[in-house]
Coordinates of C-alpha atoms in Angstrom, one line a residue:
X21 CA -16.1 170.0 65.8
X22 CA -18.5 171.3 63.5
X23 CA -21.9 171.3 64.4
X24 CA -21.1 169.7 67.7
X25 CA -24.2 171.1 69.4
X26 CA -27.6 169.2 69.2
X27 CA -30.9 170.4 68.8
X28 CA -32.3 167.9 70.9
X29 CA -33.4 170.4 73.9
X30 CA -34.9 172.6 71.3
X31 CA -36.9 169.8 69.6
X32 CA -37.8 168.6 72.9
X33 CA -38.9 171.9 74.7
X34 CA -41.0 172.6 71.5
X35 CA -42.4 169.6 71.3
X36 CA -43.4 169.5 75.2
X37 CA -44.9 172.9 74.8
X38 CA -48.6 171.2 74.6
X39 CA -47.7 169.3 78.0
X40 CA -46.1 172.6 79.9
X41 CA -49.2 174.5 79.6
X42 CA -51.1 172.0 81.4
X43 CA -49.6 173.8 84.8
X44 CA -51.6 176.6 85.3
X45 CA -49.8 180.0 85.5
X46 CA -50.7 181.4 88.8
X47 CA -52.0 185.0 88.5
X48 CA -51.3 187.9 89.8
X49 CA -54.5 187.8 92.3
X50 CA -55.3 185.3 95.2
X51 CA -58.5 184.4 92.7
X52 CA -56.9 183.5 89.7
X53 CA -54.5 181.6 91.7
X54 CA -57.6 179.8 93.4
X55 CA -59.2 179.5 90.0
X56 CA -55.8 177.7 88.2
X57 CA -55.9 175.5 91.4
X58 CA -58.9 174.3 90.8
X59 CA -58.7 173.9 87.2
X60 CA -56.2 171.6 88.2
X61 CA -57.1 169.7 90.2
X62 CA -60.1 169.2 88.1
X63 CA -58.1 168.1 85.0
X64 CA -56.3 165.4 87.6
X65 CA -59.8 163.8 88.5
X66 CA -61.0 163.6 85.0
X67 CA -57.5 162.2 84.4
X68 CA -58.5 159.5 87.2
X69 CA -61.6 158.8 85.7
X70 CA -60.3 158.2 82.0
X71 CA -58.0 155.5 83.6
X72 CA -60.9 153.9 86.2
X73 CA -62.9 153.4 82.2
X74 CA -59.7 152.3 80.2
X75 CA -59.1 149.6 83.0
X76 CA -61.4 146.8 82.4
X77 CA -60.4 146.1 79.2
X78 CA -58.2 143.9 77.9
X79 CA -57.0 145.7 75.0
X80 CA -53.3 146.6 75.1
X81 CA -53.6 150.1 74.0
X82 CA -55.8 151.1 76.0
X83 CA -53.7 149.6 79.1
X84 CA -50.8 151.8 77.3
X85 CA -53.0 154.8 77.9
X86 CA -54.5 154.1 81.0
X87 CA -50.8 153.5 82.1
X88 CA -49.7 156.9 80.6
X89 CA -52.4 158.6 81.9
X90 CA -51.3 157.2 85.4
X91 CA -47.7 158.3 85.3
X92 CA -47.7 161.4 86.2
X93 CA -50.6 161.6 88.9
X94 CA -49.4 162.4 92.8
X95 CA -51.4 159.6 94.2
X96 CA -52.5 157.1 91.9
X97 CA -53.8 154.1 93.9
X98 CA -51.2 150.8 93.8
X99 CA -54.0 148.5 91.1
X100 CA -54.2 151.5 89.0
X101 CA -50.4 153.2 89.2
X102 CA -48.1 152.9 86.2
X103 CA -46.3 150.3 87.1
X104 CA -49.3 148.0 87.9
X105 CA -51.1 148.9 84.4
X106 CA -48.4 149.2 82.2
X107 CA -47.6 145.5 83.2
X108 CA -51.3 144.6 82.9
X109 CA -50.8 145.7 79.0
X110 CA -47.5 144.0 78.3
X111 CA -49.3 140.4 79.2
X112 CA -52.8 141.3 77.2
X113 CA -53.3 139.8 74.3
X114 CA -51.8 141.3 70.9
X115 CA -49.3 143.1 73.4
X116 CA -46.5 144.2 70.8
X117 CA -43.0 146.3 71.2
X118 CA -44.7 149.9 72.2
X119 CA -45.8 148.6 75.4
X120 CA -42.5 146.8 76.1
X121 CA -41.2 150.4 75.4
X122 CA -43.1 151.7 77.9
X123 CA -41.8 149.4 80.4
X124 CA -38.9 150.5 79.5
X125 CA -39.4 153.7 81.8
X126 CA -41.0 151.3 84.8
X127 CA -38.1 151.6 86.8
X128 CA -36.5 153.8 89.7
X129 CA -34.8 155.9 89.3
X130 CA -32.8 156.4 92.5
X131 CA -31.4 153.2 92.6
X132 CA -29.9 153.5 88.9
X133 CA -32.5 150.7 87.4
X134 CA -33.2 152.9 84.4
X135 CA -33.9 151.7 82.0
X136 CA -35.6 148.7 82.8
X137 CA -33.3 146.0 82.0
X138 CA -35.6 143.3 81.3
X139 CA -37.6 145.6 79.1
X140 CA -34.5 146.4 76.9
X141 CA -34.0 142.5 76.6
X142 CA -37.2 141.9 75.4
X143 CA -37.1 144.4 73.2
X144 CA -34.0 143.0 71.2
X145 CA -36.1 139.8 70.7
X146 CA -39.3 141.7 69.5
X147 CA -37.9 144.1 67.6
X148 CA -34.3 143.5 66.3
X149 CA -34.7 145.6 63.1
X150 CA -35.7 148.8 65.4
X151 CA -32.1 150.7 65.3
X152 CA -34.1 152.9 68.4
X153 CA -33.7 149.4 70.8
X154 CA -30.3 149.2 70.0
X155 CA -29.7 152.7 70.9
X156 CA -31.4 152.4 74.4
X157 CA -28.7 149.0 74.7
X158 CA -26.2 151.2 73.6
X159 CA -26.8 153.7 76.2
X160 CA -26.8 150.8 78.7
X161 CA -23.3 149.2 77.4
X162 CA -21.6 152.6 77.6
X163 CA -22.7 153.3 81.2
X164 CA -21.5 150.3 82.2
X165 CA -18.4 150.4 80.6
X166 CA -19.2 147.3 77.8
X167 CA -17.2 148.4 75.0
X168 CA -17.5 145.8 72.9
X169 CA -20.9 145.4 73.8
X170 CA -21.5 149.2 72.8
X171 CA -19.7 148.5 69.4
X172 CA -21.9 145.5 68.4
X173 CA -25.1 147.5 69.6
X174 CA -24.1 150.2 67.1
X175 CA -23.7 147.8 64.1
X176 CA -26.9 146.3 64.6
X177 CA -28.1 149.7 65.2
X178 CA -26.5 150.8 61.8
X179 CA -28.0 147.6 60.1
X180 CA -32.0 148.2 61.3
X181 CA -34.4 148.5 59.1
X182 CA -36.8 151.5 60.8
X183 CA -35.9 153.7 64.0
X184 CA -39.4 153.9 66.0
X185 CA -39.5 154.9 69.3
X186 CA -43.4 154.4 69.6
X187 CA -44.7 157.4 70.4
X188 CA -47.0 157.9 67.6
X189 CA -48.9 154.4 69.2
X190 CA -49.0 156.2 72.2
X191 CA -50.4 159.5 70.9
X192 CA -52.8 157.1 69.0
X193 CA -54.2 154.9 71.9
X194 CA -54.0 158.6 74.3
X195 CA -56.3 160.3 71.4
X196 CA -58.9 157.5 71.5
X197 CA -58.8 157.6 75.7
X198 CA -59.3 160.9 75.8
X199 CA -62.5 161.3 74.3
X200 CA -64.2 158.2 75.9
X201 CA -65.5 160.8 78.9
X202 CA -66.8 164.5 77.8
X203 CA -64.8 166.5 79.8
X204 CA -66.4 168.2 83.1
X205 CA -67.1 172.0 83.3
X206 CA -64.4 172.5 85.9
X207 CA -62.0 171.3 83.6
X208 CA -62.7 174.0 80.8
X209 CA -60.6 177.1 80.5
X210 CA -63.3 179.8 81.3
X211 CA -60.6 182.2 79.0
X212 CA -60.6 179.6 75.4
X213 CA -62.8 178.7 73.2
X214 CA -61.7 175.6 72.3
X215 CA -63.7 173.6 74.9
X216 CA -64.0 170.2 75.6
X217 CA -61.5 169.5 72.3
X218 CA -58.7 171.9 74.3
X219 CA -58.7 169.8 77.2
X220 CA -58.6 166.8 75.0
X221 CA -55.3 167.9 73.0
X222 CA -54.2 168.8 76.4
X223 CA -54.2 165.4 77.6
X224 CA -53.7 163.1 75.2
X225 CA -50.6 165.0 73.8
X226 CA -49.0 166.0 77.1
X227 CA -49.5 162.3 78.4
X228 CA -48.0 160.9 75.5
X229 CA -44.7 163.2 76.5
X230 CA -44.2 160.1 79.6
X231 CA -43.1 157.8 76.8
X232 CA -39.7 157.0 77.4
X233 CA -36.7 158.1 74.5
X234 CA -33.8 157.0 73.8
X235 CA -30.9 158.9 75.2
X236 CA -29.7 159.7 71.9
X237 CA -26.9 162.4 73.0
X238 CA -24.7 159.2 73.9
X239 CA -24.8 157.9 70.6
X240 CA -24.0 161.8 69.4
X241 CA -21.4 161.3 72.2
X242 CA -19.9 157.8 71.2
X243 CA -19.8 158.5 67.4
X244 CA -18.1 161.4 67.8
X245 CA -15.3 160.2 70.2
X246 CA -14.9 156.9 68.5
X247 CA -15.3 157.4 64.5
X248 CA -12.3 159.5 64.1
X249 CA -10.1 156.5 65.6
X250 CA -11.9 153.9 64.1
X251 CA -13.1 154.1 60.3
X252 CA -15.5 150.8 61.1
X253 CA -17.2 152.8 63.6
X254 CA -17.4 156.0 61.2
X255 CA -19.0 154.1 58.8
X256 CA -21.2 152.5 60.7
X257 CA -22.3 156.1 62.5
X258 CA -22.6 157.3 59.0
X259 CA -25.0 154.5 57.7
X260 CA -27.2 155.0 61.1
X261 CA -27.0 158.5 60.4
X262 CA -28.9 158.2 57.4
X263 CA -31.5 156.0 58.7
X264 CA -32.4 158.4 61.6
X265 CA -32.8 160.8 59.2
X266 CA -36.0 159.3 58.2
X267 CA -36.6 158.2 61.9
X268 CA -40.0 158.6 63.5
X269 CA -39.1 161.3 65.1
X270 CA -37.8 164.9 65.0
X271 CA -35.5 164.1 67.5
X272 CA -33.9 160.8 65.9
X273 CA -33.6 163.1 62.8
X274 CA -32.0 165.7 64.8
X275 CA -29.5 163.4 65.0
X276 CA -29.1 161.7 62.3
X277 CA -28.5 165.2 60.3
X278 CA -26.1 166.1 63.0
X279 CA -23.8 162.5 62.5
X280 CA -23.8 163.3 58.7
X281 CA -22.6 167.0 59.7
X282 CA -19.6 166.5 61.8
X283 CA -18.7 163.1 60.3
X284 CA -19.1 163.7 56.3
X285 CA -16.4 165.2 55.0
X286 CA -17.8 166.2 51.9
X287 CA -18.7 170.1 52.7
X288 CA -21.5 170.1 50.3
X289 CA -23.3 167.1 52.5
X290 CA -22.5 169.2 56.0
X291 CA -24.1 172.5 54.0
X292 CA -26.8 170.5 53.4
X293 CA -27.4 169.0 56.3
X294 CA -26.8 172.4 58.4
X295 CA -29.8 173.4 56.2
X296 CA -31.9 170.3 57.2
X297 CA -31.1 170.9 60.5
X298 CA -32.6 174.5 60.2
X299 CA -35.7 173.6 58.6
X300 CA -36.3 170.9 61.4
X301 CA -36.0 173.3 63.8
X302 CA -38.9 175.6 62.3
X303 CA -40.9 172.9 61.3
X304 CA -41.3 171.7 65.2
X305 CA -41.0 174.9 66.7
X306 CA -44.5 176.1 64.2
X307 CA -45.7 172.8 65.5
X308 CA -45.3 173.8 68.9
X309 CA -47.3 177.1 68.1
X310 CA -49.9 175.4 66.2
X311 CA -50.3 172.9 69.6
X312 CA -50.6 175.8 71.9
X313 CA -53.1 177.3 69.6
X314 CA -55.6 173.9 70.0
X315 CA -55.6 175.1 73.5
X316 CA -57.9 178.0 72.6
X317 CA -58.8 177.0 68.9
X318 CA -61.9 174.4 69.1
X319 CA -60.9 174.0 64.9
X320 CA -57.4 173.3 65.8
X321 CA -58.1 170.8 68.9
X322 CA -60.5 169.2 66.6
X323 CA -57.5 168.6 64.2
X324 CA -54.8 167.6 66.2
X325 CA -57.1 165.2 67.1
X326 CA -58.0 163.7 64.0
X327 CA -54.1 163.2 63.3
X328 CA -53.2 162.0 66.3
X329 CA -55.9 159.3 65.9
X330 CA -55.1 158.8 62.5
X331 CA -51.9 157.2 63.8
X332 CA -48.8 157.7 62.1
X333 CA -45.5 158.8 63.4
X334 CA -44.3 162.0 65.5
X335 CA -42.3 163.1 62.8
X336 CA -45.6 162.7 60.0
X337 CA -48.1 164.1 62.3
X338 CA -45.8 167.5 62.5
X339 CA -45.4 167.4 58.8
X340 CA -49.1 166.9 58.1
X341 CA -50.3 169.6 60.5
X342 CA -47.5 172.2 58.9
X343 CA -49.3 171.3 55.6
X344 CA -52.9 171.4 56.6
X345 CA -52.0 174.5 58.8
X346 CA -50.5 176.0 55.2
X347 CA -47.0 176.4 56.8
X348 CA -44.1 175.6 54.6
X349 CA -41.8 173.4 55.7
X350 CA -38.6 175.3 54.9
X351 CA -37.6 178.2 56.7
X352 CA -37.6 181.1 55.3
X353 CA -34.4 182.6 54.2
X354 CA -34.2 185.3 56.9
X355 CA -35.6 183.1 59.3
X356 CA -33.1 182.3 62.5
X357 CA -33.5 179.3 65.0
X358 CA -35.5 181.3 68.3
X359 CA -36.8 184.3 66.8

């Protein structure tokens, strides 16, 4: 089928670019190897002593950062773990659906609890008109076999009002966190000039990647099996389709352009969504470059800042930075997805 492949890995490689280069490459010496290490380890005890500031508060978003911060940390102690402060924010007050989307990842793993189930369930009370909840139900119903479970969850899916899967609140609340402490010397990259505002982007954005997303290659999946047996279902695929084109993310719109593509049958709307699909693909993949760049551009850390503070969604904070970076947001017409 046409267009059967997904750029989801793409958008989601690019967009984790930001959090990958918080590993230090080793070098090729035994002292840049020692010096990475210790950056490191540096950069997780400033990391521990954002979250030991963000604590005391009641405020939810902080809690959200504090528990995103927490996430990925080797050790974090059991009052101040994800789990611990990520229910701490769902019960402050003014607690809305982005924390009981964060929840949605406080489960294990290894015993097949993922997502958390009572997290989902509140999250079809909270947020009905979210087509993103119903996608993360969806997910749920087919793995466990609920068929007509799954087909009711993509009709209310197809009937939202907004997909949102919350990660511009995160990258929001992670923003403000990490600029409540100046950064320590040890954590500095002796080789940028970006400073204090490098290690900033570096943090708040690569934290924000521990938000939980839908797994939106089942819905690719389920439309794709079920639409050409069931004209109900195509439509309904169709109608979600155009809603996730204007989804909060590059990744809901990844998808929504691919439904339109291997389900419309009009081949001027499959051109032109082939073409959407292209531009989408540059447009995250200069982002990518542009967040890499704040790493060792003070201007450009300042920036990504401002934006992500600004709030907004993931998909507006690419499209603003493109424009304030002066990058257009079509491809050019020689351009090629990778090169």
């Amino acid at each position: 089928m046409r267009g059967r492949r997904l750029i989801a890995l793409i958008l989601a490689g690019a967009l984790s670019a930001t959090a990958a280069a918080a590993t230090p490459q080793a070098g090729h010496h035994n002292t840049a190897k020692a010096a990475a290490s210790s950056r490191q380890a540096a950069l997780i005890a400033f990391q521990t002593d954002l979250i030991n500031v963000l604590v005391p508060s009641g405020d939810p978003d902080r809690l959200l950062a504090a528990a995103l911060l927490a996430r990925p940390l080797p050790n974090p102690s059991k009052l101040n773990n994800f789990h611990a402060l990520v229910e701490r924010a769902s019960r402050a007050d003014g607690a809305g659906p982005a924390i009981t989307w964060a929840r949605l990842a406080d489960c294990n793993a290894d015993t097949q609890s993922c997502p958390n189930s009572d997290a989902i369930t509140q999250l079809t009370q909270q947020a009905p008109d979210n087509a993103a909840v119903w996608l993360v139900k969806l997910s749920q119903d087919v793995g466990t076999l609920k068929k007509d479970d799954a087909r009711q969850d993509l009709a209310k899916a197809a009937s939202a009002k907004l997909y949102d899967d919350y990660s511009g609140v995160a990258l929001k609340a992670l923003a403000n966190a990490a600029t409540m402490l100046p950064p320590p010397a040890a954590t500095l990259d002796p080789n940028s000039d970006a400073g204090a505002n490098g290690v900033q982007v570096l943090i708040a954005y690569g934290s924000a990647a521990g938000m939980p997303q839908p797994a939106l290659r089942d819905t690719a999946t389920y439309c794709e099996a079920q639409a050409p047996k069931d004209s109900t279902v195509k439509d309904d695929c169709l109608k979600l389709g155009q809603l996730l084109e204007w989804g909060s993310s590059p990744l809901a719109r990844s998808l929504g352009l691919h439904l339109r593509e291997v389900l419309n049958t009009d081949p001027a709307q499959q051109q032109d969504a082939q073409n959407a699909r292209r531009n989408l693909v540059w447009q995250v993949q200069n982002f990518a470059q542009l967040s890499l760049r704040a790493q060792t551009d003070k201007a450009q850390a300042q920036h990504l800042l401002a934006l992500a503070r600004n709030g907004g969604t993931q998909m507006s904070l690419v499209l603003a930075a493109l424009h304030d970076a002066g990058i257009a947001t079509d491809a050019p017409a020689d351009w090629k997805p990778g090169s």
